[in-house]
Amino acid sequence: MHLAHDPAAPAVETTTFDDFLKVDIRIGTILSAEPFPQARKPAFILTIDFGSGVGVKKSSAQITEHYTPETLIGRQVAAVVNFAPRQIGPIMSEVLTLGFPDEDGAVVLFAPDQRMENGARLF
């Protein structure tokens, strides 16, 4: 599936609320962020704490345009936690960290505007 980065693009096909509920999106806190030089595109390896229900997971995130490892530590982010893990170079990316493209296509992270309990689920 190709994701459109054009804000003027129409919405994708209609779906059901039950289908939406199949995608488990949770809040987690970034514990560590390290450069990922083996990635094809510039990326960081994030270690994210999603609380006791989901646990601590790793994510390869192409977010190097707007963030540095130092600015990511302690930041809360939203991620899909129930996709199958994906091998990306030498690491297994266990969650999909969510963001939106800026005008140039660089990722801006999606996060709550208030501090949330790790593991809180989007509904």
PDB file of C-alpha atoms in Angstrom:
ATOM      1  CA  MET A   1       0.000   0.000   0.000  1.00  0.00           C
ATOM      2  CA  HIS A   2       1.346   3.426  -0.932  1.00  0.00           C
ATOM      3  CA  LEU A   3       0.624   6.222   1.527  1.00  0.00           C
ATOM      4  CA  ALA A   4      -0.149   9.583  -0.044  1.00  0.00           C
ATOM      5  CA  HIS A   5       1.879  12.515   1.291  1.00  0.00           C
ATOM      6  CA  ASP A   6      -0.358  14.989  -0.527  1.00  0.00           C
ATOM      7  CA  PRO A   7      -2.645  16.785   1.955  1.00  0.00           C
ATOM      8  CA  ALA A   8      -5.072  17.430  -0.909  1.00  0.00           C
ATOM      9  CA  ALA A   9      -5.402  13.709  -1.678  1.00  0.00           C
ATOM     10  CA  PRO A  10      -8.870  12.285  -1.061  1.00  0.00           C
ATOM     11  CA  ALA A  11      -9.496   9.936   1.853  1.00  0.00           C
ATOM     12  CA  VAL A  12      -8.790   6.254   1.215  1.00  0.00           C
ATOM     13  CA  GLU A  13     -11.653   3.810   0.818  1.00  0.00           C
ATOM     14  CA  THR A  14     -14.340   3.631   3.497  1.00  0.00           C
ATOM     15  CA  THR A  15     -13.713   1.179   6.320  1.00  0.00           C
ATOM     16  CA  THR A  16     -15.554   0.046   9.422  1.00  0.00           C
ATOM     17  CA  PHE A  17     -15.036   0.903  13.069  1.00  0.00           C
ATOM     18  CA  ASP A  18     -14.310  -2.776  13.723  1.00  0.00           C
ATOM     19  CA  ASP A  19     -11.459  -2.599  11.191  1.00  0.00           C
ATOM     20  CA  PHE A  20     -10.108   0.504  12.957  1.00  0.00           C
ATOM     21  CA  LEU A  21     -10.122  -1.352  16.276  1.00  0.00           C
ATOM     22  CA  LYS A  22      -7.879  -4.049  14.776  1.00  0.00           C
ATOM     23  CA  VAL A  23      -5.038  -1.499  14.626  1.00  0.00           C
ATOM     24  CA  ASP A  24      -3.643  -1.207  18.161  1.00  0.00           C
ATOM     25  CA  ILE A  25      -2.133   2.276  18.568  1.00  0.00           C
ATOM     26  CA  ARG A  26      -0.522   2.969  21.935  1.00  0.00           C
ATOM     27  CA  ILE A  27       1.453   5.704  23.661  1.00  0.00           C
ATOM     28  CA  GLY A  28       4.979   4.962  24.797  1.00  0.00           C
ATOM     29  CA  THR A  29       7.945   6.853  26.174  1.00  0.00           C
ATOM     30  CA  ILE A  30      11.266   6.785  24.322  1.00  0.00           C
ATOM     31  CA  LEU A  31      13.944   5.325  26.594  1.00  0.00           C
ATOM     32  CA  SER A  32      16.805   5.523  24.091  1.00  0.00           C
ATOM     33  CA  ALA A  33      17.469   6.748  20.569  1.00  0.00           C
ATOM     34  CA  GLU A  34      20.580   5.744  18.666  1.00  0.00           C
ATOM     35  CA  PRO A  35      21.821   6.476  15.146  1.00  0.00           C
ATOM     36  CA  PHE A  36      21.136   3.593  12.734  1.00  0.00           C
ATOM     37  CA  PRO A  37      23.961   3.845  10.164  1.00  0.00           C
ATOM     38  CA  GLN A  38      23.063   0.488   8.535  1.00  0.00           C
ATOM     39  CA  ALA A  39      19.613   1.751   7.462  1.00  0.00           C
ATOM     40  CA  ARG A  40      19.129   2.551   3.759  1.00  0.00           C
ATOM     41  CA  LYS A  41      17.616   5.946   4.644  1.00  0.00           C
ATOM     42  CA  PRO A  42      18.760   7.990   7.662  1.00  0.00           C
ATOM     43  CA  ALA A  43      17.057   6.611  10.772  1.00  0.00           C
ATOM     44  CA  PHE A  44      17.256   6.122  14.511  1.00  0.00           C
ATOM     45  CA  ILE A  45      16.724   2.965  16.519  1.00  0.00           C
ATOM     46  CA  LEU A  46      14.220   3.839  19.218  1.00  0.00           C
ATOM     47  CA  THR A  47      13.629   1.814  22.382  1.00  0.00           C
ATOM     48  CA  ILE A  48      10.122   2.647  23.602  1.00  0.00           C
ATOM     49  CA  ASP A  49       8.363   1.716  26.861  1.00  0.00           C
ATOM     50  CA  PHE A  50       4.676   0.917  26.289  1.00  0.00           C
ATOM     51  CA  GLY A  51       3.944  -0.107  29.879  1.00  0.00           C
ATOM     52  CA  SER A  52       3.337  -3.523  31.373  1.00  0.00           C
ATOM     53  CA  GLY A  53       0.773  -4.718  28.805  1.00  0.00           C
ATOM     54  CA  VAL A  54       2.947  -4.302  25.696  1.00  0.00           C
ATOM     55  CA  GLY A  55       6.389  -3.886  27.244  1.00  0.00           C
ATOM     56  CA  VAL A  56       9.532  -2.321  25.826  1.00  0.00           C
ATOM     57  CA  LYS A  57       9.851  -2.474  22.025  1.00  0.00           C
ATOM     58  CA  LYS A  58      12.284  -1.322  19.338  1.00  0.00           C
ATOM     59  CA  SER A  59      11.441   0.747  16.270  1.00  0.00           C
ATOM     60  CA  SER A  60      13.454   1.911  13.285  1.00  0.00           C
ATOM     61  CA  ALA A  61      12.259   5.455  12.648  1.00  0.00           C
ATOM     62  CA  GLN A  62      13.189   7.760   9.758  1.00  0.00           C
ATOM     63  CA  ILE A  63      12.900  10.905  11.858  1.00  0.00           C
ATOM     64  CA  THR A  64      16.374  12.407  11.521  1.00  0.00           C
ATOM     65  CA  GLU A  65      15.295  15.663   9.861  1.00  0.00           C
ATOM     66  CA  HIS A  66      13.537  17.197  12.885  1.00  0.00           C
ATOM     67  CA  TYR A  67      14.959  15.245  15.821  1.00  0.00           C
ATOM     68  CA  THR A  68      18.237  14.277  17.446  1.00  0.00           C
ATOM     69  CA  PRO A  69      18.709  11.356  19.820  1.00  0.00           C
ATOM     70  CA  GLU A  70      19.047  13.808  22.720  1.00  0.00           C
ATOM     71  CA  THR A  71      15.691  15.497  21.987  1.00  0.00           C
ATOM     72  CA  LEU A  72      13.886  12.158  21.737  1.00  0.00           C
ATOM     73  CA  ILE A  73      14.737  10.688  25.166  1.00  0.00           C
ATOM     74  CA  GLY A  74      11.699  10.950  27.448  1.00  0.00           C
ATOM     75  CA  ARG A  75       9.384  12.033  24.621  1.00  0.00           C
ATOM     76  CA  GLN A  76       6.061  10.253  24.265  1.00  0.00           C
ATOM     77  CA  VAL A  77       5.091   8.912  20.851  1.00  0.00           C
ATOM     78  CA  ALA A  78       2.239   6.967  19.294  1.00  0.00           C
ATOM     79  CA  ALA A  79       2.940   3.652  17.594  1.00  0.00           C
ATOM     80  CA  VAL A  80       1.130   0.687  16.067  1.00  0.00           C
ATOM     81  CA  VAL A  81       2.066  -2.170  18.384  1.00  0.00           C
ATOM     82  CA  ASN A  82       0.321  -5.099  16.674  1.00  0.00           C
ATOM     83  CA  PHE A  83       1.942  -5.223  13.235  1.00  0.00           C
ATOM     84  CA  ALA A  84       4.208  -8.198  12.636  1.00  0.00           C
ATOM     85  CA  PRO A  85       7.837  -7.339  13.466  1.00  0.00           C
ATOM     86  CA  ARG A  86       9.957  -6.356  10.459  1.00  0.00           C
ATOM     87  CA  GLN A  87      13.638  -7.030   9.915  1.00  0.00           C
ATOM     88  CA  ILE A  88      15.380  -3.782   9.006  1.00  0.00           C
ATOM     89  CA  GLY A  89      19.075  -4.383   8.541  1.00  0.00           C
ATOM     90  CA  PRO A  90      20.484  -5.902  11.716  1.00  0.00           C
ATOM     91  CA  ILE A  91      17.508  -5.031  13.949  1.00  0.00           C
ATOM     92  CA  MET A  92      13.942  -6.272  14.269  1.00  0.00           C
ATOM     93  CA  SER A  93      11.575  -3.285  14.233  1.00  0.00           C
ATOM     94  CA  GLU A  94       8.729  -4.352  16.521  1.00  0.00           C
ATOM     95  CA  VAL A  95       6.415  -1.326  16.312  1.00  0.00           C
ATOM     96  CA  LEU A  96       5.580   1.365  13.743  1.00  0.00           C
ATOM     97  CA  THR A  97       6.210   4.819  15.213  1.00  0.00           C
ATOM     98  CA  LEU A  98       3.639   7.228  13.772  1.00  0.00           C
ATOM     99  CA  GLY A  99       4.099  10.644  12.227  1.00  0.00           C
ATOM    100  CA  PHE A 100       2.958  12.980   9.490  1.00  0.00           C
ATOM    101  CA  PRO A 101       4.991  14.373   6.583  1.00  0.00           C
ATOM    102  CA  ASP A 102       5.935  18.040   6.640  1.00  0.00           C
ATOM    103  CA  GLU A 103       5.984  20.124   3.427  1.00  0.00           C
ATOM    104  CA  ASP A 104       9.212  18.429   2.360  1.00  0.00           C
ATOM    105  CA  GLY A 105       8.142  14.894   3.295  1.00  0.00           C
ATOM    106  CA  ALA A 106      10.195  14.711   6.518  1.00  0.00           C
ATOM    107  CA  VAL A 107       8.440  12.978   9.406  1.00  0.00           C
ATOM    108  CA  VAL A 108       6.908  14.953  12.282  1.00  0.00           C
ATOM    109  CA  LEU A 109       6.046  12.643  15.172  1.00  0.00           C
ATOM    110  CA  PHE A 110       2.453  12.114  16.283  1.00  0.00           C
ATOM    111  CA  ALA A 111       2.150  12.489  20.059  1.00  0.00           C
ATOM    112  CA  PRO A 112      -0.388  13.477  22.726  1.00  0.00           C
ATOM    113  CA  ASP A 113      -0.463  17.077  23.916  1.00  0.00           C
ATOM    114  CA  GLN A 114      -0.578  15.920  27.553  1.00  0.00           C
ATOM    115  CA  ARG A 115       1.493  13.339  29.419  1.00  0.00           C
ATOM    116  CA  MET A 116      -0.211   9.945  29.210  1.00  0.00           C
ATOM    117  CA  GLU A 117       0.284   6.626  30.957  1.00  0.00           C
ATOM    118  CA  ASN A 118       2.515   4.351  28.869  1.00  0.00           C
ATOM    119  CA  GLY A 119       0.359   1.835  27.050  1.00  0.00           C
ATOM    120  CA  ALA A 120      -2.724   4.066  26.753  1.00  0.00           C
ATOM    121  CA  ARG A 121      -4.622   3.023  23.614  1.00  0.00           C
ATOM    122  CA  LEU A 122      -5.960   5.353  20.936  1.00  0.00           C
ATOM    123  CA  PHE A 123      -9.704   5.136  20.426  1.00  0.00           C
TER     124      PHE A 123
END
